[in-house]
Amino acid sequence: MYNPYFIDSQKRELKDKKLPLLSHALDSVRRSQWEVTFHNLPVEAPAGTEARPLTLACKSVSPISWEIEEIVANRLNDKFFYPGKATPSEVTMVFDNIFSTRTSKHLYEWLKTIYNPETGEMTTGLSDKGVGGFKIITDIVEMNTQGKPFDHTRLYGFWPRSWTEDERAYDANEFHTITVVGRFDMAVKRGNSNA
């Protein structure tokens, strides 16, 4: 027998001048409370380029997903479906181009580790044995209503596929933005934001 969960489990009594539990216990994660951190991003420093974490002001992140392709088995008049290969989606991130973080410069330098238009070299960060590289770990950390981390998605092997500066226009009244479209190898949802 089916029991309605929300009707049976949430106290709705209106007595003793108290709010019913349902009025605040089902608060949801807000779309605007999160941060993006790139780990081991190649960043220019006084002593030269170094790999370090960089948290940037990010305006939006497209949905993170992957899709499992299906294998179809035909048996007489029936079709049966089995899981096949998993394919991660592209991720689009839009950043405010902030003076203090030099957002455009940092993201452009990262893209140059894949293809350097000044020299024509590809994947300059890789050694002859394939050590090093341009793929990094990226964390998208979700905050609770008090602004404390409570959950996050970690993208392994994230790399930029495209880098696009926003148009420049005198009639615009918004921040200049940078759009990065990237690929990743794995997305792992973690309950511990410090992992």
mmCIF file with all atom_site columns, C-alpha atoms in Angstrom:
data_model
loop_
_atom_site.group_PDB
_atom_site.id
_atom_site.type_symbol
_atom_site.label_atom_id
_atom_site.label_alt_id
_atom_site.label_comp_id
_atom_site.label_asym_id
_atom_site.label_entity_id
_atom_site.label_seq_id
_atom_site.pdbx_PDB_ins_code
_atom_site.Cartn_x
_atom_site.Cartn_y
_atom_site.Cartn_z
_atom_site.occupancy
_atom_site.B_iso_or_equiv
_atom_site.pdbx_formal_charge
_atom_site.auth_seq_id
_atom_site.auth_comp_id
_atom_site.auth_asym_id
_atom_site.auth_atom_id
_atom_site.pdbx_PDB_model_num
ATOM 1   C CA . MET A 1 1   ? 0.000  0.000   0.000   1.00 0.00 ? 1   MET A CA 1
ATOM 2   C CA . TYR A 1 2   ? 1.310  3.448   -0.931  1.00 0.00 ? 2   TYR A CA 1
ATOM 3   C CA . ASN A 1 3   ? 1.566  6.148   1.733   1.00 0.00 ? 3   ASN A CA 1
ATOM 4   C CA . PRO A 1 4   ? 1.826  9.778   0.596   1.00 0.00 ? 4   PRO A CA 1
ATOM 5   C CA . TYR A 1 5   ? 5.254  10.869  1.837   1.00 0.00 ? 5   TYR A CA 1
ATOM 6   C CA . PHE A 1 6   ? 4.803  14.627  2.202   1.00 0.00 ? 6   PHE A CA 1
ATOM 7   C CA . ILE A 1 7   ? 1.332  14.436  3.680   1.00 0.00 ? 7   ILE A CA 1
ATOM 8   C CA . ASP A 1 8   ? 2.223  11.722  6.202   1.00 0.00 ? 8   ASP A CA 1
ATOM 9   C CA . SER A 1 9   ? 5.761  12.762  7.153   1.00 0.00 ? 9   SER A CA 1
ATOM 10  C CA . GLN A 1 10  ? 5.517  16.549  7.412   1.00 0.00 ? 10  GLN A CA 1
ATOM 11  C CA . LYS A 1 11  ? 3.751  18.105  10.362  1.00 0.00 ? 11  LYS A CA 1
ATOM 12  C CA . ARG A 1 12  ? 1.092  20.459  9.102   1.00 0.00 ? 12  ARG A CA 1
ATOM 13  C CA . GLU A 1 13  ? -0.637 21.232  12.384  1.00 0.00 ? 13  GLU A CA 1
ATOM 14  C CA . LEU A 1 14  ? -1.447 24.885  12.858  1.00 0.00 ? 14  LEU A CA 1
ATOM 15  C CA . LYS A 1 15  ? -1.376 25.306  16.605  1.00 0.00 ? 15  LYS A CA 1
ATOM 16  C CA . ASP A 1 16  ? 0.536  27.092  19.354  1.00 0.00 ? 16  ASP A CA 1
ATOM 17  C CA . LYS A 1 17  ? 1.416  29.938  16.970  1.00 0.00 ? 17  LYS A CA 1
ATOM 18  C CA . LYS A 1 18  ? 4.040  27.798  15.208  1.00 0.00 ? 18  LYS A CA 1
ATOM 19  C CA . LEU A 1 19  ? 4.693  27.506  11.504  1.00 0.00 ? 19  LEU A CA 1
ATOM 20  C CA . PRO A 1 20  ? 4.044  24.116  9.951   1.00 0.00 ? 20  PRO A CA 1
ATOM 21  C CA . LEU A 1 21  ? 7.222  22.136  9.298   1.00 0.00 ? 21  LEU A CA 1
ATOM 22  C CA . LEU A 1 22  ? 6.529  22.098  5.576   1.00 0.00 ? 22  LEU A CA 1
ATOM 23  C CA . SER A 1 23  ? 6.908  25.886  5.340   1.00 0.00 ? 23  SER A CA 1
ATOM 24  C CA . HIS A 1 24  ? 10.710 25.794  5.724   1.00 0.00 ? 24  HIS A CA 1
ATOM 25  C CA . ALA A 1 25  ? 11.955 22.199  5.980   1.00 0.00 ? 25  ALA A CA 1
ATOM 26  C CA . LEU A 1 26  ? 11.872 21.617  2.243   1.00 0.00 ? 26  LEU A CA 1
ATOM 27  C CA . ASP A 1 27  ? 14.164 24.524  1.354   1.00 0.00 ? 27  ASP A CA 1
ATOM 28  C CA . SER A 1 28  ? 16.016 23.836  -1.908  1.00 0.00 ? 28  SER A CA 1
ATOM 29  C CA . VAL A 1 29  ? 19.502 24.459  -3.284  1.00 0.00 ? 29  VAL A CA 1
ATOM 30  C CA . ARG A 1 30  ? 19.611 27.850  -4.958  1.00 0.00 ? 30  ARG A CA 1
ATOM 31  C CA . ARG A 1 31  ? 20.971 28.197  -8.471  1.00 0.00 ? 31  ARG A CA 1
ATOM 32  C CA . SER A 1 32  ? 23.030 31.265  -7.550  1.00 0.00 ? 32  SER A CA 1
ATOM 33  C CA . GLN A 1 33  ? 25.055 29.899  -4.606  1.00 0.00 ? 33  GLN A CA 1
ATOM 34  C CA . TRP A 1 34  ? 28.227 28.250  -5.914  1.00 0.00 ? 34  TRP A CA 1
ATOM 35  C CA . GLU A 1 35  ? 31.884 28.838  -6.782  1.00 0.00 ? 35  GLU A CA 1
ATOM 36  C CA . VAL A 1 36  ? 34.241 27.447  -9.455  1.00 0.00 ? 36  VAL A CA 1
ATOM 37  C CA . THR A 1 37  ? 37.865 26.555  -8.664  1.00 0.00 ? 37  THR A CA 1
ATOM 38  C CA . PHE A 1 38  ? 40.427 25.379  -11.210 1.00 0.00 ? 38  PHE A CA 1
ATOM 39  C CA . HIS A 1 39  ? 43.223 23.314  -9.613  1.00 0.00 ? 39  HIS A CA 1
ATOM 40  C CA . ASN A 1 40  ? 46.795 23.420  -10.972 1.00 0.00 ? 40  ASN A CA 1
ATOM 41  C CA . LEU A 1 41  ? 45.919 26.049  -13.545 1.00 0.00 ? 41  LEU A CA 1
ATOM 42  C CA . PRO A 1 42  ? 49.055 27.513  -15.199 1.00 0.00 ? 42  PRO A CA 1
ATOM 43  C CA . VAL A 1 43  ? 49.162 31.067  -13.827 1.00 0.00 ? 43  VAL A CA 1
ATOM 44  C CA . GLU A 1 44  ? 51.804 33.742  -14.388 1.00 0.00 ? 44  GLU A CA 1
ATOM 45  C CA . ALA A 1 45  ? 53.652 34.622  -11.185 1.00 0.00 ? 45  ALA A CA 1
ATOM 46  C CA . PRO A 1 46  ? 56.643 36.881  -10.403 1.00 0.00 ? 46  PRO A CA 1
ATOM 47  C CA . ALA A 1 47  ? 58.996 33.865  -10.574 1.00 0.00 ? 47  ALA A CA 1
ATOM 48  C CA . GLY A 1 48  ? 57.446 32.598  -13.834 1.00 0.00 ? 48  GLY A CA 1
ATOM 49  C CA . THR A 1 49  ? 54.500 30.376  -14.651 1.00 0.00 ? 49  THR A CA 1
ATOM 50  C CA . GLU A 1 50  ? 53.334 28.191  -11.774 1.00 0.00 ? 50  GLU A CA 1
ATOM 51  C CA . ALA A 1 51  ? 50.472 25.749  -11.303 1.00 0.00 ? 51  ALA A CA 1
ATOM 52  C CA . ARG A 1 52  ? 48.108 26.749  -8.507  1.00 0.00 ? 52  ARG A CA 1
ATOM 53  C CA . PRO A 1 53  ? 44.399 26.784  -7.706  1.00 0.00 ? 53  PRO A CA 1
ATOM 54  C CA . LEU A 1 54  ? 42.424 29.709  -9.077  1.00 0.00 ? 54  LEU A CA 1
ATOM 55  C CA . THR A 1 55  ? 38.864 30.617  -8.063  1.00 0.00 ? 55  THR A CA 1
ATOM 56  C CA . LEU A 1 56  ? 37.202 32.947  -10.559 1.00 0.00 ? 56  LEU A CA 1
ATOM 57  C CA . ALA A 1 57  ? 33.978 34.958  -10.539 1.00 0.00 ? 57  ALA A CA 1
ATOM 58  C CA . CYS A 1 58  ? 31.721 32.793  -12.664 1.00 0.00 ? 58  CYS A CA 1
ATOM 59  C CA . LYS A 1 59  ? 28.333 33.983  -13.903 1.00 0.00 ? 59  LYS A CA 1
ATOM 60  C CA . SER A 1 60  ? 26.949 30.682  -15.145 1.00 0.00 ? 60  SER A CA 1
ATOM 61  C CA . VAL A 1 61  ? 27.759 27.034  -15.701 1.00 0.00 ? 61  VAL A CA 1
ATOM 62  C CA . SER A 1 62  ? 25.794 24.958  -18.186 1.00 0.00 ? 62  SER A CA 1
ATOM 63  C CA . PRO A 1 63  ? 24.273 21.662  -17.017 1.00 0.00 ? 63  PRO A CA 1
ATOM 64  C CA . ILE A 1 64  ? 26.862 19.006  -16.205 1.00 0.00 ? 64  ILE A CA 1
ATOM 65  C CA . SER A 1 65  ? 25.816 15.628  -17.474 1.00 0.00 ? 65  SER A CA 1
ATOM 66  C CA . TRP A 1 66  ? 26.760 12.458  -19.209 1.00 0.00 ? 66  TRP A CA 1
ATOM 67  C CA . GLU A 1 67  ? 24.707 10.094  -21.256 1.00 0.00 ? 67  GLU A CA 1
ATOM 68  C CA . ILE A 1 68  ? 24.984 6.322   -21.427 1.00 0.00 ? 68  ILE A CA 1
ATOM 69  C CA . GLU A 1 69  ? 24.459 5.065   -24.936 1.00 0.00 ? 69  GLU A CA 1
ATOM 70  C CA . GLU A 1 70  ? 22.249 2.041   -25.379 1.00 0.00 ? 70  GLU A CA 1
ATOM 71  C CA . ILE A 1 71  ? 22.907 -1.317  -26.951 1.00 0.00 ? 71  ILE A CA 1
ATOM 72  C CA . VAL A 1 72  ? 19.789 -2.752  -28.589 1.00 0.00 ? 72  VAL A CA 1
ATOM 73  C CA . ALA A 1 73  ? 19.318 -6.510  -28.725 1.00 0.00 ? 73  ALA A CA 1
ATOM 74  C CA . ASN A 1 74  ? 16.616 -7.651  -31.149 1.00 0.00 ? 74  ASN A CA 1
ATOM 75  C CA . ARG A 1 75  ? 15.046 -11.013 -30.326 1.00 0.00 ? 75  ARG A CA 1
ATOM 76  C CA . LEU A 1 76  ? 12.218 -12.018 -32.648 1.00 0.00 ? 76  LEU A CA 1
ATOM 77  C CA . ASN A 1 77  ? 9.519  -9.401  -32.070 1.00 0.00 ? 77  ASN A CA 1
ATOM 78  C CA . ASP A 1 78  ? 11.080 -7.965  -28.903 1.00 0.00 ? 78  ASP A CA 1
ATOM 79  C CA . LYS A 1 79  ? 13.699 -5.321  -28.207 1.00 0.00 ? 79  LYS A CA 1
ATOM 80  C CA . PHE A 1 80  ? 15.901 -5.354  -25.130 1.00 0.00 ? 80  PHE A CA 1
ATOM 81  C CA . PHE A 1 81  ? 18.151 -2.503  -24.044 1.00 0.00 ? 81  PHE A CA 1
ATOM 82  C CA . TYR A 1 82  ? 21.509 -2.676  -22.297 1.00 0.00 ? 82  TYR A CA 1
ATOM 83  C CA . PRO A 1 83  ? 23.904 0.074   -21.168 1.00 0.00 ? 83  PRO A CA 1
ATOM 84  C CA . GLY A 1 84  ? 26.765 0.920   -23.516 1.00 0.00 ? 84  GLY A CA 1
ATOM 85  C CA . LYS A 1 85  ? 29.478 3.591   -23.464 1.00 0.00 ? 85  LYS A CA 1
ATOM 86  C CA . ALA A 1 86  ? 29.141 6.684   -21.300 1.00 0.00 ? 86  ALA A CA 1
ATOM 87  C CA . THR A 1 87  ? 29.694 10.060  -22.979 1.00 0.00 ? 87  THR A CA 1
ATOM 88  C CA . PRO A 1 88  ? 30.190 13.240  -20.907 1.00 0.00 ? 88  PRO A CA 1
ATOM 89  C CA . SER A 1 89  ? 28.679 16.500  -22.122 1.00 0.00 ? 89  SER A CA 1
ATOM 90  C CA . GLU A 1 90  ? 30.452 19.743  -22.935 1.00 0.00 ? 90  GLU A CA 1
ATOM 91  C CA . VAL A 1 91  ? 30.413 22.347  -20.172 1.00 0.00 ? 91  VAL A CA 1
ATOM 92  C CA . THR A 1 92  ? 30.076 26.073  -20.873 1.00 0.00 ? 92  THR A CA 1
ATOM 93  C CA . MET A 1 93  ? 31.266 28.539  -18.228 1.00 0.00 ? 93  MET A CA 1
ATOM 94  C CA . VAL A 1 94  ? 30.786 32.311  -18.427 1.00 0.00 ? 94  VAL A CA 1
ATOM 95  C CA . PHE A 1 95  ? 33.112 34.499  -16.350 1.00 0.00 ? 95  PHE A CA 1
ATOM 96  C CA . ASP A 1 96  ? 33.101 38.192  -15.504 1.00 0.00 ? 96  ASP A CA 1
ATOM 97  C CA . ASN A 1 97  ? 36.338 39.696  -16.834 1.00 0.00 ? 97  ASN A CA 1
ATOM 98  C CA . ILE A 1 98  ? 37.568 41.109  -13.515 1.00 0.00 ? 98  ILE A CA 1
ATOM 99  C CA . PHE A 1 99  ? 40.572 43.465  -13.318 1.00 0.00 ? 99  PHE A CA 1
ATOM 100 C CA . SER A 1 100 ? 42.004 42.037  -10.083 1.00 0.00 ? 100 SER A CA 1
ATOM 101 C CA . THR A 1 101 ? 41.929 38.373  -11.137 1.00 0.00 ? 101 THR A CA 1
ATOM 102 C CA . ARG A 1 102 ? 42.943 39.054  -14.772 1.00 0.00 ? 102 ARG A CA 1
ATOM 103 C CA . THR A 1 103 ? 40.370 36.470  -15.817 1.00 0.00 ? 103 THR A CA 1
ATOM 104 C CA . SER A 1 104 ? 40.821 36.822  -19.572 1.00 0.00 ? 104 SER A CA 1
ATOM 105 C CA . LYS A 1 105 ? 44.629 36.511  -19.361 1.00 0.00 ? 105 LYS A CA 1
ATOM 106 C CA . HIS A 1 106 ? 44.596 33.417  -17.115 1.00 0.00 ? 106 HIS A CA 1
ATOM 107 C CA . LEU A 1 107 ? 42.071 31.548  -19.243 1.00 0.00 ? 107 LEU A CA 1
ATOM 108 C CA . TYR A 1 108 ? 43.889 32.504  -22.463 1.00 0.00 ? 108 TYR A CA 1
ATOM 109 C CA . GLU A 1 109 ? 47.229 31.267  -21.072 1.00 0.00 ? 109 GLU A CA 1
ATOM 110 C CA . TRP A 1 110 ? 45.557 27.958  -20.189 1.00 0.00 ? 110 TRP A CA 1
ATOM 111 C CA . LEU A 1 111 ? 44.245 27.623  -23.755 1.00 0.00 ? 111 LEU A CA 1
ATOM 112 C CA . LYS A 1 112 ? 47.773 28.309  -25.053 1.00 0.00 ? 112 LYS A CA 1
ATOM 113 C CA . THR A 1 113 ? 48.985 25.149  -23.283 1.00 0.00 ? 113 THR A CA 1
ATOM 114 C CA . ILE A 1 114 ? 46.855 23.226  -25.802 1.00 0.00 ? 114 ILE A CA 1
ATOM 115 C CA . TYR A 1 115 ? 47.505 25.317  -28.900 1.00 0.00 ? 115 TYR A CA 1
ATOM 116 C CA . ASN A 1 116 ? 49.875 28.288  -28.924 1.00 0.00 ? 116 ASN A CA 1
ATOM 117 C CA . PRO A 1 117 ? 48.982 30.598  -31.837 1.00 0.00 ? 117 PRO A CA 1
ATOM 118 C CA . GLU A 1 118 ? 52.313 32.445  -31.475 1.00 0.00 ? 118 GLU A CA 1
ATOM 119 C CA . THR A 1 119 ? 54.407 29.339  -32.165 1.00 0.00 ? 119 THR A CA 1
ATOM 120 C CA . GLY A 1 120 ? 51.949 26.876  -33.727 1.00 0.00 ? 120 GLY A CA 1
ATOM 121 C CA . GLU A 1 121 ? 52.833 24.273  -31.075 1.00 0.00 ? 121 GLU A CA 1
ATOM 122 C CA . MET A 1 122 ? 50.271 21.808  -29.715 1.00 0.00 ? 122 MET A CA 1
ATOM 123 C CA . THR A 1 123 ? 50.123 20.630  -26.059 1.00 0.00 ? 123 THR A CA 1
ATOM 124 C CA . THR A 1 124 ? 53.371 22.314  -25.077 1.00 0.00 ? 124 THR A CA 1
ATOM 125 C CA . GLY A 1 125 ? 52.956 21.256  -21.446 1.00 0.00 ? 125 GLY A CA 1
ATOM 126 C CA . LEU A 1 126 ? 53.391 17.557  -22.284 1.00 0.00 ? 126 LEU A CA 1
ATOM 127 C CA . SER A 1 127 ? 56.814 15.946  -22.164 1.00 0.00 ? 127 SER A CA 1
ATOM 128 C CA . ASP A 1 128 ? 57.950 13.387  -24.759 1.00 0.00 ? 128 ASP A CA 1
ATOM 129 C CA . LYS A 1 129 ? 56.574 10.662  -22.456 1.00 0.00 ? 129 LYS A CA 1
ATOM 130 C CA . GLY A 1 130 ? 53.182 12.361  -22.091 1.00 0.00 ? 130 GLY A CA 1
ATOM 131 C CA . VAL A 1 131 ? 53.828 13.567  -18.531 1.00 0.00 ? 131 VAL A CA 1
ATOM 132 C CA . GLY A 1 132 ? 52.294 16.869  -17.410 1.00 0.00 ? 132 GLY A CA 1
ATOM 133 C CA . GLY A 1 133 ? 49.556 18.422  -19.455 1.00 0.00 ? 133 GLY A CA 1
ATOM 134 C CA . PHE A 1 134 ? 46.641 20.733  -19.797 1.00 0.00 ? 134 PHE A CA 1
ATOM 135 C CA . LYS A 1 135 ? 43.898 18.628  -18.171 1.00 0.00 ? 135 LYS A CA 1
ATOM 136 C CA . ILE A 1 136 ? 43.088 19.711  -14.634 1.00 0.00 ? 136 ILE A CA 1
ATOM 137 C CA . ILE A 1 137 ? 40.628 19.083  -11.803 1.00 0.00 ? 137 ILE A CA 1
ATOM 138 C CA . THR A 1 138 ? 37.807 21.610  -11.536 1.00 0.00 ? 138 THR A CA 1
ATOM 139 C CA . ASP A 1 139 ? 35.478 21.956  -8.535  1.00 0.00 ? 139 ASP A CA 1
ATOM 140 C CA . ILE A 1 140 ? 32.007 23.450  -8.654  1.00 0.00 ? 140 ILE A CA 1
ATOM 141 C CA . VAL A 1 141 ? 31.119 23.958  -4.996  1.00 0.00 ? 141 VAL A CA 1
ATOM 142 C CA . GLU A 1 142 ? 27.532 24.518  -3.871  1.00 0.00 ? 142 GLU A CA 1
ATOM 143 C CA . MET A 1 143 ? 26.847 26.700  -0.824  1.00 0.00 ? 143 MET A CA 1
ATOM 144 C CA . ASN A 1 144 ? 24.085 26.440  1.735   1.00 0.00 ? 144 ASN A CA 1
ATOM 145 C CA . THR A 1 145 ? 21.945 29.405  2.782   1.00 0.00 ? 145 THR A CA 1
ATOM 146 C CA . GLN A 1 146 ? 24.667 30.534  5.228   1.00 0.00 ? 146 GLN A CA 1
ATOM 147 C CA . GLY A 1 147 ? 27.275 30.594  2.439   1.00 0.00 ? 147 GLY A CA 1
ATOM 148 C CA . LYS A 1 148 ? 29.115 27.495  3.661   1.00 0.00 ? 148 LYS A CA 1
ATOM 149 C CA . PRO A 1 149 ? 30.135 24.681  1.267   1.00 0.00 ? 149 PRO A CA 1
ATOM 150 C CA . PHE A 1 150 ? 27.958 21.590  1.598   1.00 0.00 ? 150 PHE A CA 1
ATOM 151 C CA . ASP A 1 151 ? 28.241 19.724  -1.701  1.00 0.00 ? 151 ASP A CA 1
ATOM 152 C CA . HIS A 1 152 ? 30.267 19.817  -4.858  1.00 0.00 ? 152 HIS A CA 1
ATOM 153 C CA . THR A 1 153 ? 30.825 18.362  -8.285  1.00 0.00 ? 153 THR A CA 1
ATOM 154 C CA . ARG A 1 154 ? 34.402 17.581  -9.280  1.00 0.00 ? 154 ARG A CA 1
ATOM 155 C CA . LEU A 1 155 ? 35.311 17.444  -12.967 1.00 0.00 ? 155 LEU A CA 1
ATOM 156 C CA . TYR A 1 156 ? 38.373 15.291  -13.650 1.00 0.00 ? 156 TYR A CA 1
ATOM 157 C CA . GLY A 1 157 ? 40.438 15.915  -16.773 1.00 0.00 ? 157 GLY A CA 1
ATOM 158 C CA . PHE A 1 158 ? 38.741 19.234  -17.575 1.00 0.00 ? 158 PHE A CA 1
ATOM 159 C CA . TRP A 1 159 ? 40.307 21.195  -20.459 1.00 0.00 ? 159 TRP A CA 1
ATOM 160 C CA . PRO A 1 160 ? 39.197 24.227  -22.500 1.00 0.00 ? 160 PRO A CA 1
ATOM 161 C CA . ARG A 1 161 ? 37.954 23.520  -26.019 1.00 0.00 ? 161 ARG A CA 1
ATOM 162 C CA . SER A 1 162 ? 37.187 27.160  -26.821 1.00 0.00 ? 162 SER A CA 1
ATOM 163 C CA . TRP A 1 163 ? 37.787 30.613  -25.336 1.00 0.00 ? 163 TRP A CA 1
ATOM 164 C CA . THR A 1 164 ? 35.585 33.540  -26.413 1.00 0.00 ? 164 THR A CA 1
ATOM 165 C CA . GLU A 1 165 ? 35.699 37.180  -25.348 1.00 0.00 ? 165 GLU A CA 1
ATOM 166 C CA . ASP A 1 166 ? 32.411 39.055  -25.236 1.00 0.00 ? 166 ASP A CA 1
ATOM 167 C CA . GLU A 1 167 ? 31.795 41.889  -27.666 1.00 0.00 ? 167 GLU A CA 1
ATOM 168 C CA . ARG A 1 168 ? 32.817 45.416  -26.752 1.00 0.00 ? 168 ARG A CA 1
ATOM 169 C CA . ALA A 1 169 ? 30.109 48.057  -27.137 1.00 0.00 ? 169 ALA A CA 1
ATOM 170 C CA . TYR A 1 170 ? 29.601 51.600  -25.856 1.00 0.00 ? 170 TYR A CA 1
ATOM 171 C CA . ASP A 1 171 ? 25.870 51.063  -25.427 1.00 0.00 ? 171 ASP A CA 1
ATOM 172 C CA . ALA A 1 172 ? 26.303 48.031  -23.113 1.00 0.00 ? 172 ALA A CA 1
ATOM 173 C CA . ASN A 1 173 ? 25.848 48.403  -19.368 1.00 0.00 ? 173 ASN A CA 1
ATOM 174 C CA . GLU A 1 174 ? 27.080 44.970  -18.225 1.00 0.00 ? 174 GLU A CA 1
ATOM 175 C CA . PHE A 1 175 ? 30.431 43.483  -17.277 1.00 0.00 ? 175 PHE A CA 1
ATOM 176 C CA . HIS A 1 176 ? 32.638 42.220  -20.078 1.00 0.00 ? 176 HIS A CA 1
ATOM 177 C CA . THR A 1 177 ? 32.607 38.395  -20.033 1.00 0.00 ? 177 THR A CA 1
ATOM 178 C CA . ILE A 1 178 ? 34.735 35.454  -21.125 1.00 0.00 ? 178 ILE A CA 1
ATOM 179 C CA . THR A 1 179 ? 33.109 32.183  -22.221 1.00 0.00 ? 179 THR A CA 1
ATOM 180 C CA . VAL A 1 180 ? 35.006 28.904  -21.928 1.00 0.00 ? 180 VAL A CA 1
ATOM 181 C CA . VAL A 1 181 ? 33.633 25.681  -23.392 1.00 0.00 ? 181 VAL A CA 1
ATOM 182 C CA . GLY A 1 182 ? 35.354 22.606  -22.024 1.00 0.00 ? 182 GLY A CA 1
ATOM 183 C CA . ARG A 1 183 ? 35.378 18.842  -21.959 1.00 0.00 ? 183 ARG A CA 1
ATOM 184 C CA . PHE A 1 184 ? 35.957 16.514  -19.039 1.00 0.00 ? 184 PHE A CA 1
ATOM 185 C CA . ASP A 1 185 ? 36.717 12.826  -18.556 1.00 0.00 ? 185 ASP A CA 1
ATOM 186 C CA . MET A 1 186 ? 34.654 12.162  -15.425 1.00 0.00 ? 186 MET A CA 1
ATOM 187 C CA . ALA A 1 187 ? 32.203 14.068  -13.247 1.00 0.00 ? 187 ALA A CA 1
ATOM 188 C CA . VAL A 1 188 ? 31.981 12.933  -9.624  1.00 0.00 ? 188 VAL A CA 1
ATOM 189 C CA . LYS A 1 189 ? 29.338 14.246  -7.245  1.00 0.00 ? 189 LYS A CA 1
ATOM 190 C CA . ARG A 1 190 ? 30.743 14.458  -3.732  1.00 0.00 ? 190 ARG A CA 1
ATOM 191 C CA . GLY A 1 191 ? 28.966 15.128  -0.473  1.00 0.00 ? 191 GLY A CA 1
ATOM 192 C CA . ASN A 1 192 ? 32.136 16.418  1.166   1.00 0.00 ? 192 ASN A CA 1
ATOM 193 C CA . SER A 1 193 ? 33.264 19.769  -0.226  1.00 0.00 ? 193 SER A CA 1
ATOM 194 C CA . ASN A 1 194 ? 36.782 19.299  1.194   1.00 0.00 ? 194 ASN A CA 1
ATOM 195 C CA . ALA A 1 195 ? 37.563 16.088  -0.727  1.00 0.00 ? 195 ALA A CA 1
#
